[in-house]
PDB file of C-alpha atoms and ligand atoms in Angstrom:
ATOM      1  CA  MET A   1       0.000   0.000   0.000  1.00 97.00           C
ATOM      2  CA  ARG A   2       1.132   3.556  -0.709  1.00 98.00           C
ATOM      3  CA  VAL A   3      -0.157   6.762   0.889  1.00 98.00           C
ATOM      4  CA  GLY A   4       0.155  10.286  -0.517  1.00 98.00           C
ATOM      5  CA  ILE A   5      -0.783  13.778   0.608  1.00 98.00           C
ATOM      6  CA  GLY A   6      -1.872  16.757  -1.481  1.00 98.00           C
ATOM      7  CA  HIS A   7      -2.433  20.404  -0.595  1.00 98.00           C
ATOM      8  CA  ASP A   8      -3.404  23.429  -2.682  1.00 98.00           C
ATOM      9  CA  THR A   9      -4.521  27.041  -2.319  1.00 98.00           C
ATOM     10  CA  HIS A  10      -6.218  29.309  -4.858  1.00 98.00           C
ATOM     11  CA  ARG A  11      -7.249  32.946  -4.485  1.00 98.00           C
ATOM     12  CA  LEU A  12     -10.879  33.995  -4.810  1.00 98.00           C
ATOM     13  CA  GLY A  13     -11.952  36.614  -7.360  1.00 97.00           C
ATOM     14  CA  GLN A  14     -15.236  38.450  -7.873  1.00 97.00           C
ATOM     15  CA  GLY A  15     -17.944  36.661  -9.852  1.00 96.00           C
ATOM     16  CA  GLY A  16     -19.029  33.033  -9.865  1.00 94.00           C
ATOM     17  CA  PRO A  17     -19.452  30.172 -10.214  1.00 96.00           C
ATOM     18  CA  LEU A  18     -17.070  28.386  -7.873  1.00 96.00           C
ATOM     19  CA  ARG A  19     -15.567  25.343  -9.587  1.00 96.00           C
ATOM     20  CA  LEU A  20     -14.761  22.715  -6.982  1.00 97.00           C
ATOM     21  CA  GLY A  21     -14.179  19.015  -7.483  1.00 98.00           C
ATOM     22  CA  GLY A  22     -15.266  19.266 -11.103  1.00 97.00           C
ATOM     23  CA  VAL A  23     -18.644  20.768 -10.161  1.00 98.00           C
ATOM     24  CA  GLU A  24     -19.758  24.364 -10.753  1.00 97.00           C
ATOM     25  CA  ILE A  25     -21.228  25.598  -7.468  1.00 97.00           C
ATOM     26  CA  PRO A  26     -23.374  28.750  -7.566  1.00 97.00           C
ATOM     27  CA  HIS A  27     -21.467  31.499  -5.703  1.00 97.00           C
ATOM     28  CA  ASP A  28     -20.524  35.171  -6.105  1.00 97.00           C
ATOM     29  CA  ARG A  29     -16.789  34.369  -6.315  1.00 97.00           C
ATOM     30  CA  HIS A  30     -14.591  32.073  -8.364  1.00 97.00           C
ATOM     31  CA  LEU A  31     -11.118  30.613  -7.961  1.00 97.00           C
ATOM     32  CA  VAL A  32      -8.275  32.319  -9.796  1.00 96.00           C
ATOM     33  CA  GLY A  33      -5.427  30.408 -11.441  1.00 92.00           C
ATOM     34  CA  HIS A  34      -3.590  29.502 -14.619  1.00 88.00           C
ATOM     35  CA  SER A  35      -5.711  26.406 -15.248  1.00 88.00           C
ATOM     36  CA  ASP A  36      -9.397  26.280 -14.304  1.00 91.00           C
ATOM     37  CA  ALA A  37      -8.129  26.680 -10.686  1.00 95.00           C
ATOM     38  CA  ASP A  38     -10.029  23.686  -9.292  1.00 97.00           C
ATOM     39  CA  VAL A  39      -8.243  23.600  -5.944  1.00 98.00           C
ATOM     40  CA  LEU A  40      -9.778  20.282  -4.858  1.00 98.00           C
ATOM     41  CA  LEU A  41      -8.862  18.390  -8.025  1.00 98.00           C
ATOM     42  CA  HIS A  42      -5.322  19.805  -7.773  1.00 98.00           C
ATOM     43  CA  ALA A  43      -4.920  18.525  -4.201  1.00 98.00           C
ATOM     44  CA  ILE A  44      -6.244  15.103  -5.255  1.00 98.00           C
ATOM     45  CA  THR A  45      -3.864  15.005  -8.239  1.00 98.00           C
ATOM     46  CA  ASP A  46      -0.886  15.763  -5.992  1.00 98.00           C
ATOM     47  CA  ALA A  47      -1.944  13.179  -3.397  1.00 98.00           C
ATOM     48  CA  MET A  48      -2.185  10.444  -6.029  1.00 98.00           C
ATOM     49  CA  LEU A  49       1.094  11.387  -7.728  1.00 98.00           C
ATOM     50  CA  GLY A  50       2.744  11.612  -4.315  1.00 98.00           C
ATOM     51  CA  ALA A  51       1.563   8.167  -3.263  1.00 98.00           C
ATOM     52  CA  ALA A  52       3.292   6.702  -6.322  1.00 98.00           C
ATOM     53  CA  ALA A  53       6.334   9.028  -5.931  1.00 98.00           C
ATOM     54  CA  LEU A  54       5.702  10.420  -9.423  1.00 98.00           C
ATOM     55  CA  GLY A  55       6.398  14.089  -8.652  1.00 97.00           C
ATOM     56  CA  ASP A  56       3.679  16.718  -8.615  1.00 97.00           C
ATOM     57  CA  ILE A  57       1.081  18.480 -10.715  1.00 96.00           C
ATOM     58  CA  GLY A  58       3.422  21.413 -11.451  1.00 94.00           C
ATOM     59  CA  GLU A  59       5.963  19.083 -13.045  1.00 94.00           C
ATOM     60  CA  LEU A  60       3.369  17.296 -15.158  1.00 93.00           C
ATOM     61  CA  PHE A  61       1.514  20.454 -16.197  1.00 91.00           C
ATOM     62  CA  PRO A  62       3.842  23.507 -15.913  1.00 88.00           C
ATOM     63  CA  ASP A  63       2.026  26.841 -15.520  1.00 84.00           C
ATOM     64  CA  ASN A  64       4.393  28.448 -18.061  1.00 88.00           C
ATOM     65  CA  ASP A  65       3.088  26.102 -20.755  1.00 88.00           C
ATOM     66  CA  PRO A  66       0.374  27.867 -22.789  1.00 88.00           C
ATOM     67  CA  ALA A  67      -1.292  24.465 -23.319  1.00 85.00           C
ATOM     68  CA  ASN A  68      -2.220  24.474 -19.636  1.00 84.00           C
ATOM     69  CA  ARG A  69      -3.942  27.892 -19.669  1.00 87.00           C
ATOM     70  CA  GLY A  70      -7.560  27.467 -18.621  1.00 83.00           C
ATOM     71  CA  ARG A  71      -7.030  23.715 -18.679  1.00 88.00           C
ATOM     72  CA  ASP A  72      -9.731  21.390 -17.340  1.00 93.00           C
ATOM     73  CA  SER A  73      -8.385  20.017 -14.063  1.00 96.00           C
ATOM     74  CA  ALA A  74     -10.429  16.838 -14.560  1.00 97.00           C
ATOM     75  CA  ASP A  75      -8.263  16.122 -17.603  1.00 96.00           C
ATOM     76  CA  MET A  76      -5.089  16.703 -15.546  1.00 96.00           C
ATOM     77  CA  LEU A  77      -6.311  14.357 -12.802  1.00 98.00           C
ATOM     78  CA  ARG A  78      -7.264  11.693 -15.363  1.00 98.00           C
ATOM     79  CA  ARG A  79      -3.810  11.873 -16.959  1.00 97.00           C
ATOM     80  CA  ALA A  80      -2.062  11.778 -13.592  1.00 98.00           C
ATOM     81  CA  TYR A  81      -4.051   8.663 -12.647  1.00 98.00           C
ATOM     82  CA  GLU A  82      -3.007   7.068 -15.944  1.00 98.00           C
ATOM     83  CA  ARG A  83       0.617   7.571 -14.869  1.00 98.00           C
ATOM     84  CA  VAL A  84      -0.162   6.068 -11.473  1.00 98.00           C
ATOM     85  CA  GLN A  85      -1.774   3.042 -13.119  1.00 98.00           C
ATOM     86  CA  GLN A  86       1.185   2.654 -15.495  1.00 98.00           C
ATOM     87  CA  ALA A  87       3.402   2.588 -12.393  1.00 97.00           C
ATOM     88  CA  GLY A  88       1.384  -0.413 -11.158  1.00 98.00           C
ATOM     89  CA  TYR A  89      -1.054   1.088  -8.659  1.00 98.00           C
ATOM     90  CA  LYS A  90      -4.788   1.636  -8.345  1.00 98.00           C
ATOM     91  CA  LEU A  91      -6.862   3.776  -6.022  1.00 98.00           C
ATOM     92  CA  VAL A  92      -8.106   2.377  -2.716  1.00 98.00           C
ATOM     93  CA  ASN A  93      -9.644   5.595  -1.376  1.00 98.00           C
ATOM     94  CA  LEU A  94      -9.326   9.368  -1.085  1.00 98.00           C
ATOM     95  CA  ASP A  95     -10.112  11.523   1.916  1.00 98.00           C
ATOM     96  CA  CYS A  96     -10.321  15.255   1.245  1.00 98.00           C
ATOM     97  CA  VAL A  97     -10.911  18.451   3.205  1.00 98.00           C
ATOM     98  CA  VAL A  98     -12.069  21.686   1.572  1.00 98.00           C
ATOM     99  CA  LEU A  99     -11.457  24.827   3.632  1.00 98.00           C
ATOM    100  CA  ALA A 100     -13.868  27.522   2.471  1.00 98.00           C
ATOM    101  CA  GLN A 101     -15.776  30.140   4.450  1.00 98.00           C
ATOM    102  CA  LYS A 102     -18.617  30.173   1.880  1.00 96.00           C
ATOM    103  CA  PRO A 103     -20.755  28.780   0.357  1.00 95.00           C
ATOM    104  CA  LYS A 104     -22.157  25.936   2.443  1.00 94.00           C
ATOM    105  CA  PHE A 105     -20.641  22.819   0.906  1.00 95.00           C
ATOM    106  CA  LEU A 106     -22.895  20.065   2.247  1.00 96.00           C
ATOM    107  CA  PRO A 107     -25.648  20.459  -0.402  1.00 97.00           C
ATOM    108  CA  TYR A 108     -23.023  19.845  -3.126  1.00 98.00           C
ATOM    109  CA  ARG A 109     -20.914  17.213  -1.371  1.00 98.00           C
ATOM    110  CA  ASP A 110     -22.395  14.123  -2.950  1.00 98.00           C
ATOM    111  CA  ALA A 111     -22.384  15.643  -6.434  1.00 98.00           C
ATOM    112  CA  VAL A 112     -18.682  16.423  -5.971  1.00 98.00           C
ATOM    113  CA  ARG A 113     -17.966  12.880  -4.712  1.00 98.00           C
ATOM    114  CA  ALA A 114     -19.819  11.423  -7.694  1.00 98.00           C
ATOM    115  CA  ARG A 115     -17.924  13.651 -10.143  1.00 98.00           C
ATOM    116  CA  ILE A 116     -14.517  12.760  -8.682  1.00 98.00           C
ATOM    117  CA  ALA A 117     -15.452   9.072  -8.806  1.00 98.00           C
ATOM    118  CA  GLU A 118     -16.494   9.486 -12.436  1.00 98.00           C
ATOM    119  CA  ILE A 119     -13.179  11.143 -13.363  1.00 98.00           C
ATOM    120  CA  LEU A 120     -11.224   8.304 -11.726  1.00 98.00           C
ATOM    121  CA  GLY A 121     -13.458   5.428 -12.844  1.00 98.00           C
ATOM    122  CA  ALA A 122     -14.019   4.727  -9.136  1.00 98.00           C
ATOM    123  CA  ASP A 123     -17.054   4.287  -6.897  1.00 98.00           C
ATOM    124  CA  PRO A 124     -18.289   7.243  -4.796  1.00 98.00           C
ATOM    125  CA  SER A 125     -17.808   5.037  -1.716  1.00 98.00           C
ATOM    126  CA  GLN A 126     -14.044   5.404  -2.322  1.00 98.00           C
ATOM    127  CA  ILE A 127     -14.204   9.213  -2.247  1.00 98.00           C
ATOM    128  CA  GLY A 128     -14.496  11.063   1.064  1.00 98.00           C
ATOM    129  CA  VAL A 129     -14.939  14.846   0.966  1.00 98.00           C
ATOM    130  CA  LYS A 130     -15.710  17.143   3.868  1.00 97.00           C
ATOM    131  CA  ALA A 131     -15.575  20.892   4.344  1.00 97.00           C
ATOM    132  CA  LYS A 132     -14.589  23.283   7.100  1.00 97.00           C
ATOM    133  CA  THR A 133     -14.957  27.055   7.342  1.00 96.00           C
ATOM    134  CA  GLY A 134     -12.090  29.306   8.381  1.00 96.00           C
ATOM    135  CA  GLU A 135     -13.980  30.507  11.472  1.00 96.00           C
ATOM    136  CA  SER A 136     -13.921  33.986   9.861  1.00 96.00           C
ATOM    137  CA  VAL A 137     -10.149  34.353  10.411  1.00 97.00           C
ATOM    138  CA  GLY A 138      -7.118  33.851   8.164  1.00 98.00           C
ATOM    139  CA  ILE A 139      -7.121  33.718   4.364  1.00 98.00           C
ATOM    140  CA  VAL A 140      -9.968  31.186   4.322  1.00 98.00           C
ATOM    141  CA  GLY A 141     -12.131  32.963   6.881  1.00 97.00           C
ATOM    142  CA  ARG A 142     -11.680  36.361   5.186  1.00 97.00           C
ATOM    143  CA  GLU A 143     -12.774  34.745   1.909  1.00 97.00           C
ATOM    144  CA  GLU A 144      -9.474  35.527   0.223  1.00 98.00           C
ATOM    145  CA  ALA A 145      -8.759  31.925  -0.739  1.00 98.00           C
ATOM    146  CA  VAL A 146      -9.985  28.348  -0.735  1.00 98.00           C
ATOM    147  CA  VAL A 147      -7.633  25.606   0.450  1.00 98.00           C
ATOM    148  CA  ALA A 148      -7.935  21.867  -0.197  1.00 98.00           C
ATOM    149  CA  GLU A 149      -6.152  18.896   1.342  1.00 98.00           C
ATOM    150  CA  CYS A 150      -6.262  15.259   0.302  1.00 98.00           C
ATOM    151  CA  VAL A 151      -4.872  11.919   1.393  1.00 98.00           C
ATOM    152  CA  ALA A 152      -4.792   9.126  -1.197  1.00 98.00           C
ATOM    153  CA  LEU A 153      -4.257   5.410  -0.604  1.00 98.00           C
ATOM    154  CA  LEU A 154      -3.091   3.215  -3.479  1.00 98.00           C
ATOM    155  CA  GLU A 155      -2.606  -0.532  -3.710  1.00 98.00           C
ATOM    156  CA  PRO A 156      -0.610  -2.555  -6.246  1.00 98.00           C
ATOM    157  CA  THR A 157      -2.560  -3.667  -9.293  1.00 96.00           C
ATOM    158  CA  SER A 158      -2.927  -7.438  -9.125  1.00 80.00           C
ATOM    159  CA  LYS A 159      -1.420  -9.051 -12.196  1.00 60.00           C
TER     160      LYS A 159
HETATM  161 MG1   MG B 201      -3.585  24.627  -8.013  1.00 78.91          MG
END
């Protein structure tokens, strides 16, 4: 078994929607970044690459490469998982935390879990996602940024 950790931060800008875990959530702010800025999918990508010791998302998809401008993070995650599978591993489960002051995440949680499972060809029962506010302090609490963390467990592919 192999375990990996992922962490990411993206700034919030005016105007929605908020793209999180491959789902567009109605909100008055959006995440800013070179790609589509999906902070949760980026943390998941790094956790899975890390578990297989395959580097990180920035190495695979450099932000100075014009091909990655506005890029769909679901596509990056799918490609990263292909690398992981080529290295001889498959997903056991993910556990993720989204740190966002707003909006309330619970109504969207299962849609996000289903979307992540779809991207990875997994079952939603393998995908844990929960959310915390920033208690109105710090970059999360002041609604300056959204942070995501993820732990991924991989097991060897049986031959
Ligand atoms: Mg990122």
